[in-house]
CSV table of C-alpha atoms in Angstrom, one decimal:
chain,number,residue,atom,x,y,z
A,1,THR,CA,127.2,109.7,106.5
A,2,SER,CA,126.0,111.5,109.7
A,3,ALA,CA,128.0,113.5,112.2
A,4,PHE,CA,128.6,110.2,114.0
A,5,LYS,CA,130.4,108.8,110.9
A,6,MET,CA,127.6,106.3,110.4
A,7,PRO,CA,126.6,105.1,106.9
A,8,SER,CA,123.7,107.0,105.3
A,9,TRP,CA,121.5,103.8,105.4
A,10,VAL,CA,121.6,103.9,109.3
A,11,PRO,CA,118.9,106.2,110.7
A,12,ASN,CA,120.4,109.1,112.7
A,13,LEU,CA,118.0,109.2,115.6
A,14,SER,CA,119.9,112.1,117.2
A,15,PHE,CA,118.5,114.4,114.5
A,16,PRO,CA,114.8,115.0,115.0
A,17,SER,CA,112.8,114.5,111.8
A,18,ALA,CA,110.0,116.8,110.8
A,19,SER,CA,108.4,114.0,108.7
A,20,ILE,CA,106.2,111.2,109.9
A,21,PRO,CA,107.0,107.7,108.4
A,22,ILE,CA,105.1,106.7,105.3
A,23,MET,CA,103.1,103.7,106.2
A,24,THR,CA,100.6,103.2,103.3
A,25,SER,CA,102.7,102.6,100.2
A,26,TRP,CA,103.4,98.9,99.7
A,27,ALA,CA,105.9,99.6,96.9
A,28,SER,CA,107.5,96.2,97.7
A,29,SER,CA,107.2,93.2,100.0
A,30,SER,CA,108.7,93.2,103.4
A,31,LYS,CA,111.0,90.3,102.6
A,32,ALA,CA,114.5,90.6,101.2
A,33,VAL,CA,118.2,89.8,101.8
A,34,PHE,CA,120.6,92.6,102.6
A,35,VAL,CA,124.4,92.1,102.5
A,36,HIS,CA,126.4,94.3,104.9
A,37,GLN,CA,130.1,94.7,104.1
A,38,GLN,CA,131.9,95.7,107.3
A,39,GLU,CA,135.1,96.9,105.7
A,40,ASN,CA,133.6,99.8,103.8
A,41,LYS,CA,130.3,100.2,105.7
A,42,SER,CA,128.3,99.5,102.5
A,43,LEU,CA,125.0,97.7,102.2
A,44,THR,CA,124.1,95.7,99.1
A,45,ILE,CA,120.5,95.8,98.2
A,46,GLN,CA,118.3,94.4,95.4
A,47,GLY,CA,115.9,96.7,93.5
A,48,VAL,CA,114.9,98.6,90.4
A,49,GLN,CA,115.8,102.2,89.6
A,50,MET,CA,112.5,103.7,88.4
A,51,ALA,CA,113.0,107.4,87.9
A,52,THR,CA,115.5,110.3,88.0
A,53,ILE,CA,114.4,113.5,89.7
A,54,SER,CA,114.4,116.6,87.4
A,55,GLN,CA,112.8,119.2,89.7
A,56,VAL,CA,112.3,119.6,93.5
A,57,THR,CA,110.0,122.3,95.0
A,58,THR,CA,110.2,124.2,98.2
A,59,PRO,CA,109.3,121.9,101.1
A,60,ILE,CA,106.2,122.1,103.3
A,61,ARG,CA,107.1,123.3,106.8
A,62,ALA,CA,105.2,122.5,110.0
A,63,SER,CA,105.2,126.2,110.7
A,64,PHE,CA,103.3,127.1,107.5
A,65,THR,CA,99.8,128.5,107.9
A,66,ASP,CA,96.9,126.7,106.4
A,67,SER,CA,96.7,129.2,103.6
A,68,GLU,CA,100.4,128.7,102.8
A,69,ILE,CA,100.1,124.9,102.7
A,70,LEU,CA,97.1,125.0,100.4
A,71,GLU,CA,98.7,127.5,98.1
A,72,HIS,CA,101.7,125.2,97.8
A,73,CYS,CA,99.3,122.4,96.8
A,74,ARG,CA,97.6,124.5,94.2
A,75,ARG,CA,100.9,125.4,92.6
A,76,TRP,CA,102.0,121.7,92.6
A,77,LYS,CA,98.6,120.8,91.0
A,78,GLN,CA,99.3,123.3,88.1
A,79,LEU,CA,102.8,122.0,87.8
A,80,VAL,CA,101.6,118.4,87.5
A,81,ARG,CA,99.1,119.3,84.9
A,82,ARG,CA,101.7,121.1,82.8
A,83,ARG,CA,104.6,118.7,83.2
A,84,SER,CA,103.3,115.1,83.9
A,85,SER,CA,103.3,113.0,80.8
A,86,ASN,CA,102.8,109.4,82.1
A,87,VAL,CA,99.5,110.0,84.1
A,88,GLU,CA,96.4,111.4,82.4
A,89,GLY,CA,92.8,112.4,83.0
A,90,ASP,CA,90.9,111.5,86.2
A,91,ARG,CA,93.8,109.2,87.2
A,92,LEU,CA,96.1,112.2,87.2
A,93,LEU,CA,94.0,114.1,89.7
A,94,GLU,CA,93.5,111.0,91.9
A,95,ALA,CA,97.2,110.2,91.9
A,96,PHE,CA,98.0,113.8,92.8
A,97,LEU,CA,95.5,114.0,95.6
A,98,SER,CA,96.7,110.7,97.0
A,99,THR,CA,100.3,112.0,96.9
A,100,LEU,CA,99.3,114.9,99.1
A,101,PHE,CA,98.6,112.4,101.8
A,102,THR,CA,101.2,109.8,100.9
A,103,GLY,CA,98.4,107.4,100.2
A,104,ASP,CA,96.9,107.9,103.7
A,105,ILE,CA,93.4,108.9,102.4
A,106,LYS,CA,90.0,107.7,103.3
A,107,ASP,CA,89.0,106.6,99.8
A,108,LYS,CA,91.9,104.1,99.6
A,109,LEU,CA,92.0,102.8,103.2
A,110,PRO,CA,88.5,103.4,104.7
A,111,SER,CA,89.0,101.1,107.6
A,112,PHE,CA,92.5,102.0,108.7
A,113,THR,CA,93.5,105.5,107.8
A,114,GLY,CA,93.9,108.1,110.4
A,115,ASN,CA,93.1,110.7,107.8
A,116,PRO,CA,89.4,111.7,107.7
A,117,ILE,CA,89.8,113.5,104.3
A,118,SER,CA,88.5,112.1,101.1
A,119,PHE,CA,89.4,112.9,97.5
A,120,GLU,CA,86.3,115.0,97.2
A,121,ASP,CA,87.1,117.0,100.3
A,122,CYS,CA,90.6,117.8,99.1
A,123,GLU,CA,89.5,118.7,95.6
A,124,LYS,CA,86.9,121.1,97.0
A,125,ALA,CA,89.4,122.7,99.3
A,126,LEU,CA,91.9,123.3,96.5
A,127,ASP,CA,89.1,125.0,94.5
A,128,LEU,CA,87.9,127.3,97.4
A,129,LEU,CA,89.2,130.8,97.7
A,130,GLU,CA,90.3,132.6,100.8
A,131,GLY,CA,87.3,134.9,100.9
A,132,SER,CA,85.0,131.9,101.5
A,133,GLY,CA,82.5,131.8,104.3
A,134,GLU,CA,83.0,130.3,107.8
A,135,ASP,CA,82.1,126.8,106.9
A,136,GLU,CA,84.3,126.8,103.8
A,137,ARG,CA,87.2,128.2,105.9
A,138,ALA,CA,86.8,125.4,108.4
A,139,GLU,CA,87.0,122.9,105.5
A,140,LEU,CA,90.1,124.5,104.2
A,141,SER,CA,91.7,124.2,107.6
A,142,ARG,CA,90.7,120.6,108.0
A,143,VAL,CA,92.4,119.6,104.8
A,144,ALA,CA,95.5,121.7,105.5
A,145,VAL,CA,96.0,120.1,108.9
A,146,GLU,CA,96.1,116.6,107.3
A,147,VAL,CA,98.5,117.8,104.5
A,148,ARG,CA,100.8,119.3,107.1
A,149,ARG,CA,100.7,116.0,109.1
A,150,CYS,CA,101.7,114.0,106.0
A,151,LEU,CA,104.1,116.4,104.2
A,152,ALA,CA,105.9,118.5,106.8
A,153,GLY,CA,109.6,118.2,105.9
A,154,ARG,CA,108.9,116.9,102.5
A,155,SER,CA,109.1,118.4,99.0
A,156,PHE,CA,107.2,117.7,95.8
A,157,PHE,CA,109.2,116.4,92.8
A,158,LEU,CA,108.9,115.8,89.1
A,159,SER,CA,111.0,113.1,87.3
A,160,GLU,CA,112.6,113.0,83.9
A,161,GLU,CA,110.1,110.2,83.0
A,162,GLY,CA,107.1,112.5,83.5
A,163,LEU,CA,106.2,111.1,87.0
A,164,PHE,CA,105.8,112.9,90.3
A,165,GLY,CA,105.8,112.3,94.0
A,166,VAL,CA,107.1,113.6,97.4
A,167,CYS,CA,110.6,113.2,98.7
A,168,PRO,CA,112.8,114.3,101.6
A,169,GLU,CA,113.4,118.1,101.6
A,170,PHE,CA,117.2,117.5,101.0
A,171,SER,CA,116.6,115.7,97.7
A,172,ARG,CA,117.8,117.4,94.6
A,173,ARG,CA,117.9,117.1,90.8
A,174,GLY,CA,119.7,114.0,89.6
A,175,ASP,CA,118.7,111.9,92.6
A,176,ARG,CA,117.2,108.5,91.7
A,177,VAL,CA,114.0,106.9,92.8
A,178,ALA,CA,114.3,103.1,93.4
A,179,VAL,CA,112.0,100.4,94.6
A,180,VAL,CA,114.0,98.0,96.8
A,181,LEU,CA,113.1,94.5,97.8
A,182,GLY,CA,112.2,94.5,101.5
A,183,LEU,CA,111.2,98.2,101.8
A,184,VAL,CA,107.6,99.2,101.5
A,185,THR,CA,108.5,102.7,100.4
A,186,PRO,CA,110.6,103.8,97.4
A,187,LEU,CA,114.0,105.2,98.3
A,188,ILE,CA,115.6,108.4,97.1
A,189,LEU,CA,119.3,107.5,96.3
A,190,ARG,CA,122.1,109.9,95.2
A,191,PRO,CA,124.8,108.5,93.0
A,192,ILE,CA,128.3,109.1,94.4
A,193,ILE,CA,131.8,107.8,93.8
A,194,VAL,CA,133.6,106.2,96.7
A,195,GLU,CA,137.2,104.9,96.2
A,196,SER,CA,136.7,105.0,92.4
A,197,MET,CA,133.5,102.8,92.8
A,198,ASN,CA,129.9,103.7,92.0
A,199,ARG,CA,127.8,103.9,95.2
A,200,PHE,CA,124.6,105.5,96.3
A,201,LEU,CA,123.9,107.7,99.3
A,202,VAL,CA,120.5,107.1,100.9
A,203,ILE,CA,118.5,110.3,101.1
A,204,GLY,CA,115.3,108.9,102.5
A,205,GLU,CA,111.9,107.4,101.8
A,206,SER,CA,109.5,108.8,99.2
A,207,TYR,CA,106.0,108.4,97.9
A,208,MET,CA,105.2,107.9,94.2
A,209,GLU,CA,101.7,106.8,93.4
A,210,GLU,CA,102.7,105.0,90.2
A,211,LEU,CA,105.1,102.8,92.1
A,212,MET,CA,102.7,101.7,94.9
A,213,SER,CA,101.3,98.2,95.3
A,214,ASN,CA,104.4,96.6,93.8
A,215,GLN,CA,103.9,98.3,90.4
A,216,GLY,CA,107.6,98.8,90.1
A,217,PHE,CA,108.2,95.1,90.0
A,218,LEU,CA,104.8,93.7,88.7
A,219,GLY,CA,103.5,96.5,86.5
A,220,PRO,CA,100.2,98.3,86.6
A,221,ILE,CA,97.0,96.8,88.1
A,222,PRO,CA,95.0,95.1,85.4
A,223,GLU,CA,92.0,97.0,84.0
A,224,GLY,CA,88.8,96.3,85.9
A,225,TRP,CA,90.7,95.7,89.2
A,226,GLU,CA,91.1,98.0,92.2
A,227,ILE,CA,93.2,97.9,95.3
A,228,HIS,CA,91.4,97.9,98.7
A,229,SER,CA,92.4,97.4,102.3
A,230,VAL,CA,91.3,94.1,103.9
A,231,ASP,CA,90.8,93.8,107.6
A,232,ILE,CA,92.0,90.5,108.9
A,233,GLY,CA,92.1,90.4,112.7
A,234,GLY,CA,92.5,94.1,113.0
A,235,ILE,CA,95.5,94.2,110.7
A,236,ALA,CA,95.5,96.0,107.3
A,237,TYR,CA,96.3,93.8,104.3
A,238,VAL,CA,96.3,94.6,100.6
A,239,GLY,CA,93.3,93.2,98.7
A,240,TYR,CA,92.2,93.3,95.1
A,241,ALA,CA,88.6,93.7,93.8
A,242,ASN,CA,86.8,93.6,90.5
A,243,ALA,CA,83.1,93.5,89.8
A,244,ASP,CA,82.6,90.0,91.2
A,245,THR,CA,85.6,89.2,93.4
A,246,MET,CA,87.5,90.4,96.5
A,247,THR,CA,90.7,88.5,97.0
A,248,GLN,CA,94.2,88.8,98.5
A,249,GLN,CA,95.6,87.0,95.4
A,250,ASP,CA,97.3,89.6,93.2
A,251,PRO,CA,95.8,89.4,89.7
A,252,ARG,CA,99.2,90.1,88.2
A,253,VAL,CA,100.7,86.9,89.7
A,254,PRO,CA,99.4,83.6,88.3
A,255,LEU,CA,98.5,80.9,90.7
A,256,PRO,CA,100.8,77.9,90.8
A,257,PRO,CA,99.6,74.8,88.9
A,258,ASP,CA,97.7,72.2,90.9
């Protein structure tokens, strides 16, 4: 609860947040039923617990220099390579780079993202050294600015299941990652006991690449399919594409019979 004795699931707007909202995750649909119990200020939700946090790193601060931000990212990259067991190969690198921008990256949302950085731009910046020339330093700064915009006030985490993502800086080991019906971002929840009953404290939203696009509920995207943004009347919608088709119909969900 906040200093105003409000439940943890009610945003405390009196406390300025260093983090911008995560807008590009689509971990679930926007439709659900929540049950508020007035007597104990609890909120009943429906969802799936997907992971348990095993390690949380030092958070990115808005006051960090460009060099400090990129050094954090390099250390996280090495950590992921050593510790992540559920994501491999090229997919591991892409998932990591996407996580640095909470999914807000040009390759994934070319028509809508406010981020001009691509996977290639970010990979090059992480490989560059501080002694680089003027053009290279400008590229380093360009990438660092976007990482700061997306991750200020957030930490990187690893889970017991071998997954990774970013979470609120107040997260800690043992917190749970859950996909909740009606919320487009996964939530970080902390198990607590209230009046001898199991409850969860809401810590905040998170980004976990392996849970995006309803994968927590529907499973991974079928082989041969990719997720793209679709512009319909200036609004971004999720679309699915393979070699021959671009559609809004999720290939994981069968069409109803005629």
